[in-house]
């Protein structure tokens, strides 16, 4: 069992940067792939980024490449999402998730956090 708690969301202006954190409790965090997803109001939840257990392999939604960076610190049981040059369309609730393999699909993830709101004003 893994419990996930996101933090770092908030209200920022377009062009600003924000770093989200996802702290995991429970055993064997370092054995899990981690993912970030987001859900804007009235839209389906979508893939943002994923990172494998070691942190050496990452993958991003095509539209976010170059602006968002996923990383992890297994010693701290934490995964991060660095978001730069934020745009109004990045406004959403951001969720982290843990699963047995890196995937862009939500079904690959067994555990989910409650989400953190990111609002970007234009």
Short mmCIF file of N, CA, C and O in Angstrom, two decimals:
data_model
loop_
_atom_site.label_atom_id
_atom_site.label_comp_id
_atom_site.label_asym_id
_atom_site.label_seq_id
_atom_site.Cartn_x
_atom_site.Cartn_y
_atom_site.Cartn_z
N UNK A 1 0.85 -1.19 0.00
CA UNK A 1 0.00 0.00 0.00
C UNK A 1 0.89 1.24 0.00
O UNK A 1 1.87 1.31 0.73
N UNK A 2 0.52 2.20 -0.81
CA UNK A 2 1.25 3.46 -0.92
C UNK A 2 0.26 4.60 -0.78
O UNK A 2 -0.78 4.62 -1.44
N UNK A 3 0.58 5.54 0.07
CA UNK A 3 -0.23 6.76 0.19
C UNK A 3 0.54 7.91 -0.43
O UNK A 3 1.75 8.06 -0.21
N UNK A 4 -0.16 8.71 -1.20
CA UNK A 4 0.46 9.80 -1.94
C UNK A 4 -0.19 11.13 -1.56
O UNK A 4 -1.43 11.22 -1.54
N UNK A 5 0.64 12.13 -1.31
CA UNK A 5 0.13 13.46 -0.96
C UNK A 5 0.85 14.49 -1.81
O UNK A 5 2.08 14.66 -1.70
N UNK A 6 0.08 15.19 -2.64
CA UNK A 6 0.64 16.24 -3.49
C UNK A 6 0.66 17.56 -2.75
O UNK A 6 -0.18 17.81 -1.88
N UNK A 7 1.61 18.41 -3.12
CA UNK A 7 1.68 19.77 -2.58
C UNK A 7 2.36 20.66 -3.59
O UNK A 7 2.96 20.18 -4.57
N UNK A 8 2.28 21.97 -3.34
CA UNK A 8 2.97 22.91 -4.19
C UNK A 8 2.10 23.64 -5.19
O UNK A 8 2.58 24.53 -5.89
N UNK A 9 0.84 23.28 -5.25
CA UNK A 9 -0.05 23.98 -6.16
C UNK A 9 -0.36 25.38 -5.66
O UNK A 9 -0.01 25.76 -4.55
N UNK A 10 -1.02 26.16 -6.51
CA UNK A 10 -1.39 27.50 -6.12
C UNK A 10 -1.79 28.34 -7.30
O UNK A 10 -1.99 27.83 -8.42
N UNK A 11 -1.91 29.63 -7.06
CA UNK A 11 -2.29 30.59 -8.09
C UNK A 11 -1.04 31.34 -8.55
O UNK A 11 -0.33 31.93 -7.72
N UNK A 12 -0.75 31.28 -9.84
CA UNK A 12 0.40 31.96 -10.40
C UNK A 12 -0.02 32.70 -11.67
O UNK A 12 -1.12 32.48 -12.18
N UNK A 13 0.88 33.53 -12.15
CA UNK A 13 0.62 34.25 -13.39
C UNK A 13 1.24 33.52 -14.57
O UNK A 13 2.20 32.75 -14.41
N UNK A 14 0.70 33.77 -15.73
CA UNK A 14 1.26 33.17 -16.94
C UNK A 14 2.74 33.54 -17.06
O UNK A 14 3.12 34.69 -16.82
N UNK A 15 3.55 32.54 -17.41
CA UNK A 15 4.98 32.74 -17.52
C UNK A 15 5.76 32.35 -16.28
O UNK A 15 6.99 32.19 -16.33
N UNK A 16 5.07 32.21 -15.17
CA UNK A 16 5.71 31.82 -13.92
C UNK A 16 6.06 30.34 -13.92
O UNK A 16 5.65 29.57 -14.80
N UNK A 17 6.81 29.95 -12.90
CA UNK A 17 7.16 28.54 -12.69
C UNK A 17 6.59 28.06 -11.37
O UNK A 17 6.33 28.85 -10.46
N UNK A 18 6.43 26.75 -11.30
CA UNK A 18 5.89 26.13 -10.09
C UNK A 18 6.46 24.74 -9.99
O UNK A 18 6.64 24.07 -11.03
N UNK A 19 6.76 24.29 -8.79
CA UNK A 19 7.22 22.92 -8.60
C UNK A 19 6.25 22.18 -7.70
O UNK A 19 6.04 22.59 -6.55
N UNK A 20 5.69 21.12 -8.21
CA UNK A 20 4.82 20.26 -7.43
C UNK A 20 5.63 19.13 -6.80
O UNK A 20 6.60 18.65 -7.40
N UNK A 21 5.21 18.73 -5.63
CA UNK A 21 5.84 17.60 -4.94
C UNK A 21 4.77 16.55 -4.64
O UNK A 21 3.60 16.88 -4.43
N UNK A 22 5.20 15.33 -4.60
CA UNK A 22 4.31 14.23 -4.24
C UNK A 22 5.08 13.35 -3.27
O UNK A 22 6.04 12.69 -3.67
N UNK A 23 4.67 13.37 -2.02
CA UNK A 23 5.32 12.58 -0.99
C UNK A 23 4.60 11.25 -0.82
O UNK A 23 3.37 11.21 -0.71
N UNK A 24 5.39 10.20 -0.79
CA UNK A 24 4.82 8.86 -0.68
C UNK A 24 5.16 8.24 0.67
O UNK A 24 6.27 8.41 1.18
N UNK A 25 4.22 7.56 1.23
CA UNK A 25 4.46 6.80 2.44
C UNK A 25 4.12 5.35 2.16
O UNK A 25 3.35 5.04 1.26
N UNK A 26 4.70 4.49 2.94
CA UNK A 26 4.51 3.08 2.68
C UNK A 26 5.81 2.48 2.17
O UNK A 26 6.79 3.16 1.95
N UNK A 27 5.76 1.22 1.92
CA UNK A 27 6.98 0.52 1.57
C UNK A 27 7.30 0.57 0.08
O UNK A 27 6.44 0.74 -0.75
N UNK A 28 8.57 0.44 -0.19
CA UNK A 28 9.05 0.17 -1.55
C UNK A 28 8.71 1.26 -2.55
O UNK A 28 8.41 0.96 -3.71
N UNK A 29 8.77 2.50 -2.12
CA UNK A 29 8.52 3.60 -3.07
C UNK A 29 9.45 3.48 -4.26
O UNK A 29 9.03 3.71 -5.40
N UNK A 30 10.70 3.14 -4.02
CA UNK A 30 11.68 3.11 -5.11
C UNK A 30 11.40 2.02 -6.13
O UNK A 30 12.02 2.01 -7.20
N UNK A 31 10.50 1.12 -5.84
CA UNK A 31 10.18 0.08 -6.81
C UNK A 31 9.04 0.48 -7.74
O UNK A 31 8.75 -0.22 -8.71
N UNK A 32 8.41 1.61 -7.48
CA UNK A 32 7.27 2.05 -8.27
C UNK A 32 7.66 3.05 -9.34
O UNK A 32 8.49 3.94 -9.10
N UNK A 33 7.04 2.92 -10.49
CA UNK A 33 7.05 4.01 -11.46
C UNK A 33 6.05 5.06 -10.97
O UNK A 33 5.06 4.73 -10.31
N UNK A 34 6.33 6.30 -11.28
CA UNK A 34 5.47 7.39 -10.84
C UNK A 34 5.00 8.20 -12.03
O UNK A 34 5.73 8.37 -13.02
N UNK A 35 3.80 8.70 -11.92
CA UNK A 35 3.26 9.51 -13.00
C UNK A 35 2.56 10.75 -12.47
O UNK A 35 2.13 10.79 -11.31
N UNK A 36 2.48 11.74 -13.32
CA UNK A 36 1.67 12.94 -13.05
C UNK A 36 0.58 13.01 -14.12
O UNK A 36 0.86 12.82 -15.31
N UNK A 37 -0.61 13.30 -13.67
CA UNK A 37 -1.75 13.51 -14.56
C UNK A 37 -2.42 14.81 -14.14
O UNK A 37 -2.18 15.32 -13.04
N UNK A 38 -3.27 15.33 -15.01
CA UNK A 38 -4.00 16.54 -14.64
C UNK A 38 -5.40 16.49 -15.21
O UNK A 38 -5.66 15.82 -16.21
N UNK A 39 -6.29 17.22 -14.55
CA UNK A 39 -7.68 17.28 -14.99
C UNK A 39 -8.18 18.71 -14.87
O UNK A 39 -8.27 19.25 -13.77
N UNK A 40 -8.46 19.29 -16.02
CA UNK A 40 -9.04 20.62 -16.05
C UNK A 40 -10.55 20.52 -15.86
O UNK A 40 -11.15 19.47 -16.13
N UNK A 41 -11.14 21.60 -15.41
CA UNK A 41 -12.57 21.61 -15.15
C UNK A 41 -13.35 21.25 -16.41
O UNK A 41 -13.12 21.84 -17.48
N UNK A 42 -14.22 20.27 -16.31
CA UNK A 42 -15.05 19.88 -17.44
C UNK A 42 -14.36 18.99 -18.45
O UNK A 42 -14.96 18.65 -19.48
N UNK A 43 -13.14 18.59 -18.17
CA UNK A 43 -12.39 17.74 -19.11
C UNK A 43 -11.96 16.44 -18.44
O UNK A 43 -11.98 16.32 -17.22
N UNK A 44 -11.55 15.49 -19.26
CA UNK A 44 -11.07 14.23 -18.73
C UNK A 44 -9.65 14.39 -18.19
O UNK A 44 -8.90 15.26 -18.64
N UNK A 45 -9.31 13.52 -17.28
CA UNK A 45 -7.94 13.53 -16.76
C UNK A 45 -6.98 13.06 -17.86
O UNK A 45 -7.28 12.11 -18.59
N UNK A 46 -5.84 13.75 -17.95
CA UNK A 46 -4.89 13.45 -19.01
C UNK A 46 -3.48 13.25 -18.47
O UNK A 46 -3.12 13.76 -17.41
N UNK A 47 -2.72 12.52 -19.23
CA UNK A 47 -1.33 12.22 -18.88
C UNK A 47 -0.46 13.47 -18.99
O UNK A 47 -0.60 14.25 -19.94
N UNK A 48 0.46 13.62 -18.03
CA UNK A 48 1.42 14.72 -18.06
C UNK A 48 2.84 14.18 -18.23
O UNK A 48 3.54 14.53 -19.17
N UNK A 49 3.26 13.32 -17.31
CA UNK A 49 4.64 12.81 -17.34
C UNK A 49 4.73 11.55 -16.50
O UNK A 49 3.91 11.32 -15.61
N UNK A 50 5.76 10.76 -16.79
CA UNK A 50 6.02 9.57 -16.00
C UNK A 50 7.51 9.35 -15.87
O UNK A 50 8.30 9.83 -16.69
N UNK A 51 7.89 8.65 -14.81
CA UNK A 51 9.30 8.38 -14.54
C UNK A 51 9.42 6.97 -13.99
O UNK A 51 8.58 6.52 -13.21
N UNK A 52 10.46 6.26 -14.43
CA UNK A 52 10.59 4.88 -13.97
C UNK A 52 11.17 4.84 -12.56
O UNK A 52 11.49 5.87 -11.96
N UNK A 53 11.33 3.65 -12.02
CA UNK A 53 11.69 3.49 -10.62
C UNK A 53 13.04 4.13 -10.29
O UNK A 53 13.24 4.67 -9.21
N UNK A 54 13.98 4.10 -11.24
CA UNK A 54 15.32 4.61 -10.97
C UNK A 54 15.44 6.11 -11.26
O UNK A 54 16.41 6.75 -10.84
N UNK A 55 14.50 6.63 -12.01
CA UNK A 55 14.58 8.03 -12.41
C UNK A 55 15.31 8.26 -13.71
O UNK A 55 15.43 9.40 -14.16
N UNK A 56 15.79 7.20 -14.32
CA UNK A 56 16.61 7.34 -15.53
C UNK A 56 15.77 7.46 -16.80
O UNK A 56 16.26 7.91 -17.84
N UNK A 57 14.54 7.02 -16.75
CA UNK A 57 13.68 7.04 -17.93
C UNK A 57 12.46 7.88 -17.65
O UNK A 57 11.74 7.65 -16.67
N UNK A 58 12.25 8.87 -18.49
CA UNK A 58 11.09 9.74 -18.35
C UNK A 58 10.34 9.84 -19.67
O UNK A 58 10.91 9.59 -20.74
N UNK A 59 9.09 10.22 -19.57
CA UNK A 59 8.28 10.40 -20.75
C UNK A 59 7.28 11.52 -20.47
O UNK A 59 6.82 11.66 -19.33
N UNK A 60 6.95 12.28 -21.52
CA UNK A 60 6.08 13.45 -21.35
C UNK A 60 5.00 13.48 -22.42
O UNK A 60 5.18 12.97 -23.52
N UNK A 61 3.91 14.14 -22.08
CA UNK A 61 2.93 14.46 -23.10
C UNK A 61 3.61 15.37 -24.12
O UNK A 61 4.38 16.27 -23.74
N UNK A 62 3.35 15.12 -25.38
CA UNK A 62 4.04 15.87 -26.44
C UNK A 62 3.89 17.38 -26.27
O UNK A 62 4.83 18.14 -26.49
N UNK A 63 2.72 17.81 -25.87
CA UNK A 63 2.45 19.25 -25.79
C UNK A 63 3.19 19.92 -24.64
O UNK A 63 3.26 21.14 -24.58
N UNK A 64 3.75 19.11 -23.72
CA UNK A 64 4.40 19.67 -22.54
C UNK A 64 5.92 19.54 -22.56
O UNK A 64 6.59 20.07 -21.67
N UNK A 65 6.44 18.83 -23.53
CA UNK A 65 7.88 18.65 -23.62
C UNK A 65 8.59 19.99 -23.69
O UNK A 65 8.18 20.88 -24.43
N UNK A 66 9.64 20.10 -22.89
CA UNK A 66 10.43 21.32 -22.87
C UNK A 66 10.01 22.31 -21.80
O UNK A 66 10.78 23.19 -21.44
N UNK A 67 8.78 22.18 -21.30
CA UNK A 67 8.32 23.08 -20.24
C UNK A 67 8.22 22.38 -18.89
O UNK A 67 8.44 23.00 -17.86
N UNK A 68 7.87 21.10 -18.91
CA UNK A 68 7.69 20.35 -17.66
C UNK A 68 8.81 19.33 -17.50
O UNK A 68 9.26 18.73 -18.48
N UNK A 69 9.24 19.12 -16.26
CA UNK A 69 10.27 18.13 -15.96
C UNK A 69 9.86 17.32 -14.75
O UNK A 69 9.57 17.89 -13.69
N UNK A 70 9.87 16.02 -14.90
CA UNK A 70 9.58 15.11 -13.79
C UNK A 70 10.89 14.58 -13.24
O UNK A 70 11.83 14.30 -14.00
N UNK A 71 10.96 14.46 -11.93
CA UNK A 71 12.15 13.89 -11.28
C UNK A 71 11.72 13.21 -9.99
O UNK A 71 10.58 13.37 -9.56
N UNK A 72 12.63 12.48 -9.41
CA UNK A 72 12.30 11.80 -8.16
C UNK A 72 13.53 11.71 -7.27
O UNK A 72 14.66 11.69 -7.76
N UNK A 73 13.28 11.63 -5.98
CA UNK A 73 14.32 11.43 -4.99
C UNK A 73 13.88 10.24 -4.13
O UNK A 73 13.04 10.39 -3.25
N UNK A 74 14.43 9.10 -4.42
CA UNK A 74 14.00 7.89 -3.72
C UNK A 74 14.38 7.90 -2.25
O UNK A 74 13.73 7.27 -1.43
N UNK A 75 15.42 8.63 -1.92
CA UNK A 75 15.80 8.73 -0.50
C UNK A 75 14.76 9.51 0.30
O UNK A 75 14.63 9.32 1.50
N UNK A 76 14.05 10.39 -0.40
CA UNK A 76 13.02 11.21 0.27
C UNK A 76 11.61 10.73 -0.04
O UNK A 76 10.64 11.37 0.36
N UNK A 77 11.50 9.64 -0.79
CA UNK A 77 10.18 9.12 -1.17
C UNK A 77 9.31 10.20 -1.82
O UNK A 77 8.12 10.32 -1.51
N UNK A 78 9.92 10.96 -2.71
CA UNK A 78 9.21 12.09 -3.29
C UNK A 78 9.45 12.16 -4.79
O UNK A 78 10.56 11.92 -5.27
N UNK A 79 8.40 12.50 -5.51
CA UNK A 79 8.50 12.77 -6.94
C UNK A 79 8.09 14.22 -7.16
O UNK A 79 7.25 14.76 -6.44
N UNK A 80 8.72 14.84 -8.14
CA UNK A 80 8.51 16.27 -8.39
C UNK A 80 8.04 16.49 -9.82
O UNK A 80 8.31 15.69 -10.72
N UNK A 81 7.37 17.62 -10.01
CA UNK A 81 7.03 18.08 -11.34
C UNK A 81 7.37 19.57 -11.41
O UNK A 81 6.69 20.39 -10.78
N UNK A 82 8.43 19.87 -12.12
CA UNK A 82 8.82 21.26 -12.34
C UNK A 82 8.09 21.78 -13.56
O UNK A 82 8.21 21.19 -14.64
N UNK A 83 7.36 22.86 -13.40
CA UNK A 83 6.56 23.42 -14.49
C UNK A 83 7.03 24.85 -14.76
O UNK A 83 6.98 25.69 -13.87
N UNK A 84 7.50 25.09 -15.95
CA UNK A 84 8.00 26.41 -16.35
C UNK A 84 7.13 27.03 -17.43
O UNK A 84 6.39 26.32 -18.12
N UNK A 85 7.25 28.33 -17.56
CA UNK A 85 6.51 29.06 -18.60
C UNK A 85 5.04 28.67 -18.61
O UNK A 85 4.47 28.32 -19.65
N UNK A 86 4.45 28.73 -17.45
CA UNK A 86 3.07 28.27 -17.32
C UNK A 86 2.10 29.11 -18.14
O UNK A 86 2.29 30.32 -18.32
N UNK A 87 1.08 28.43 -18.63
CA UNK A 87 0.06 29.06 -19.45
C UNK A 87 -1.31 28.86 -18.80
O UNK A 87 -1.49 27.96 -17.98
N UNK A 88 -2.24 29.68 -19.21
CA UNK A 88 -3.58 29.57 -18.64
C UNK A 88 -4.15 28.17 -18.84
O UNK A 88 -4.86 27.65 -17.98
N UNK A 89 -3.82 27.55 -19.97
CA UNK A 89 -4.35 26.21 -20.26
C UNK A 89 -3.72 25.12 -19.41
O UNK A 89 -4.14 23.96 -19.47
N UNK A 90 -2.73 25.46 -18.60
CA UNK A 90 -2.17 24.49 -17.64
C UNK A 90 -3.00 24.43 -16.36
O UNK A 90 -2.72 23.60 -15.49
N UNK A 91 -3.98 25.29 -16.25
CA UNK A 91 -4.85 25.29 -15.08
C UNK A 91 -5.58 23.96 -14.96
O UNK A 91 -6.26 23.53 -15.90
N UNK A 92 -5.42 23.30 -13.83
CA UNK A 92 -6.01 21.98 -13.62
C UNK A 92 -5.70 21.50 -12.21
O UNK A 92 -4.89 22.11 -11.50
N UNK A 93 -6.34 20.42 -11.83
CA UNK A 93 -5.93 19.68 -10.64
C UNK A 93 -4.88 18.66 -11.08
O UNK A 93 -5.12 17.91 -12.04
N UNK A 94 -3.76 18.67 -10.42
CA UNK A 94 -2.65 17.79 -10.77
C UNK A 94 -2.59 16.63 -9.77
O UNK A 94 -2.58 16.85 -8.55
N UNK A 95 -2.52 15.42 -10.31
CA UNK A 95 -2.49 14.21 -9.51
C UNK A 95 -1.18 13.45 -9.73
O UNK A 95 -0.71 13.35 -10.86
N UNK A 96 -0.64 12.89 -8.66
CA UNK A 96 0.46 11.95 -8.85
C UNK A 96 -0.09 10.53 -8.62
O UNK A 96 -1.12 10.35 -7.96
N UNK A 97 0.60 9.58 -9.21
CA UNK A 97 0.16 8.20 -9.16
C UNK A 97 1.36 7.28 -9.13
O UNK A 97 2.42 7.61 -9.68
N UNK A 98 1.18 6.11 -8.54
CA UNK A 98 2.24 5.11 -8.44
C UNK A 98 1.77 3.81 -9.09
O UNK A 98 0.64 3.38 -8.89
N UNK A 99 2.66 3.22 -9.87
CA UNK A 99 2.32 1.97 -10.53
C UNK A 99 3.54 1.10 -10.73
O UNK A 99 4.66 1.52 -10.46
N UNK A 100 3.31 -0.09 -11.27
CA UNK A 100 4.40 -1.06 -11.43
C UNK A 100 5.24 -0.80 -12.66
O UNK A 100 6.34 -1.35 -12.79
N UNK A 101 4.73 0.00 -13.60
CA UNK A 101 5.52 0.30 -14.79
C UNK A 101 5.16 1.68 -15.30
O UNK A 101 4.03 2.13 -15.12
N UNK A 102 6.13 2.33 -15.91
CA UNK A 102 5.88 3.64 -16.49
C UNK A 102 4.90 3.51 -17.64
O UNK A 102 5.05 2.64 -18.50
N UNK A 103 3.91 4.36 -17.65
CA UNK A 103 2.91 4.29 -18.71
C UNK A 103 2.23 5.64 -18.84
O UNK A 103 2.15 6.41 -17.89
N UNK A 104 1.74 5.89 -20.04
CA UNK A 104 0.92 7.09 -20.25
C UNK A 104 -0.54 6.82 -19.91
O UNK A 104 -1.33 7.77 -19.86
N UNK A 105 -0.88 5.58 -19.68
CA UNK A 105 -2.26 5.21 -19.40
C UNK A 105 -2.56 5.15 -17.91
O UNK A 105 -1.77 4.65 -17.12
N UNK A 106 -3.72 5.63 -17.54
CA UNK A 106 -4.07 5.71 -16.13
C UNK A 106 -4.24 4.34 -15.49
O UNK A 106 -4.00 4.17 -14.29
N UNK A 107 -4.64 3.36 -16.28
CA UNK A 107 -4.90 2.03 -15.72
C UNK A 107 -3.64 1.36 -15.21
O UNK A 107 -3.72 0.39 -14.45
N UNK A 108 -2.48 1.85 -15.60
CA UNK A 108 -1.23 1.24 -15.15
C UNK A 108 -0.88 1.62 -13.72
O UNK A 108 0.02 1.04 -13.14
N UNK A 109 -1.62 2.57 -13.17
CA UNK A 109 -1.29 3.09 -11.85
C UNK A 109 -2.29 2.59 -10.81
O UNK A 109 -3.50 2.66 -11.00
N UNK A 110 -1.73 2.11 -9.70
CA UNK A 110 -2.55 1.50 -8.67
C UNK A 110 -2.94 2.48 -7.56
O UNK A 110 -3.96 2.28 -6.89
N UNK A 111 -2.11 3.46 -7.34
CA UNK A 111 -2.34 4.37 -6.22
C UNK A 111 -2.33 5.82 -6.72
O UNK A 111 -1.51 6.19 -7.57
N UNK A 112 -3.24 6.60 -6.15
CA UNK A 112 -3.41 7.99 -6.57
C UNK A 112 -3.47 8.92 -5.37
O UNK A 112 -4.00 8.55 -4.31
N UNK A 113 -2.94 10.12 -5.56
CA UNK A 113 -3.10 11.14 -4.56
C UNK A 113 -4.42 11.87 -4.72
O UNK A 113 -5.19 11.58 -5.64
N UNK A 114 -4.67 12.82 -3.84
CA UNK A 114 -5.92 13.57 -3.87
C UNK A 114 -5.88 14.75 -4.83
O UNK A 114 -6.93 15.31 -5.16
N UNK A 115 -4.71 15.12 -5.25
CA UNK A 115 -4.59 16.20 -6.22
C UNK A 115 -4.26 17.54 -5.58
O UNK A 115 -4.56 17.78 -4.41
N UNK A 116 -3.66 18.41 -6.36
CA UNK A 116 -3.37 19.76 -5.94
C UNK A 116 -3.74 20.71 -7.07
O UNK A 116 -3.46 20.45 -8.23
N UNK A 117 -4.41 21.79 -6.72
CA UNK A 117 -4.91 22.73 -7.74
C UNK A 117 -3.81 23.68 -8.19
O UNK A 117 -3.12 24.29 -7.37
N UNK A 118 -3.69 23.79 -9.49
CA UNK A 118 -2.82 24.79 -10.10
C UNK A 118 -3.69 25.71 -10.94
O UNK A 118 -4.42 25.25 -11.82
N UNK A 119 -3.61 26.99 -10.67
CA UNK A 119 -4.37 27.98 -11.42
C UNK A 119 -3.41 29.00 -11.99
O UNK A 119 -2.63 29.60 -11.25
N UNK A 120 -3.46 29.18 -13.30
CA UNK A 120 -2.58 30.12 -13.98
C UNK A 120 -3.43 31.24 -14.55
O UNK A 120 -4.31 31.01 -15.40
N UNK A 121 -3.19 32.44 -14.09
CA UNK A 121 -3.96 33.59 -14.57
C UNK A 121 -3.23 34.22 -15.75
O UNK A 121 -2.01 34.33 -15.76
N UNK A 122 -4.01 34.63 -16.72
CA UNK A 122 -3.41 35.21 -17.93
C UNK A 122 -3.40 36.72 -17.88
O UNK A 122 -3.94 37.33 -16.98
#
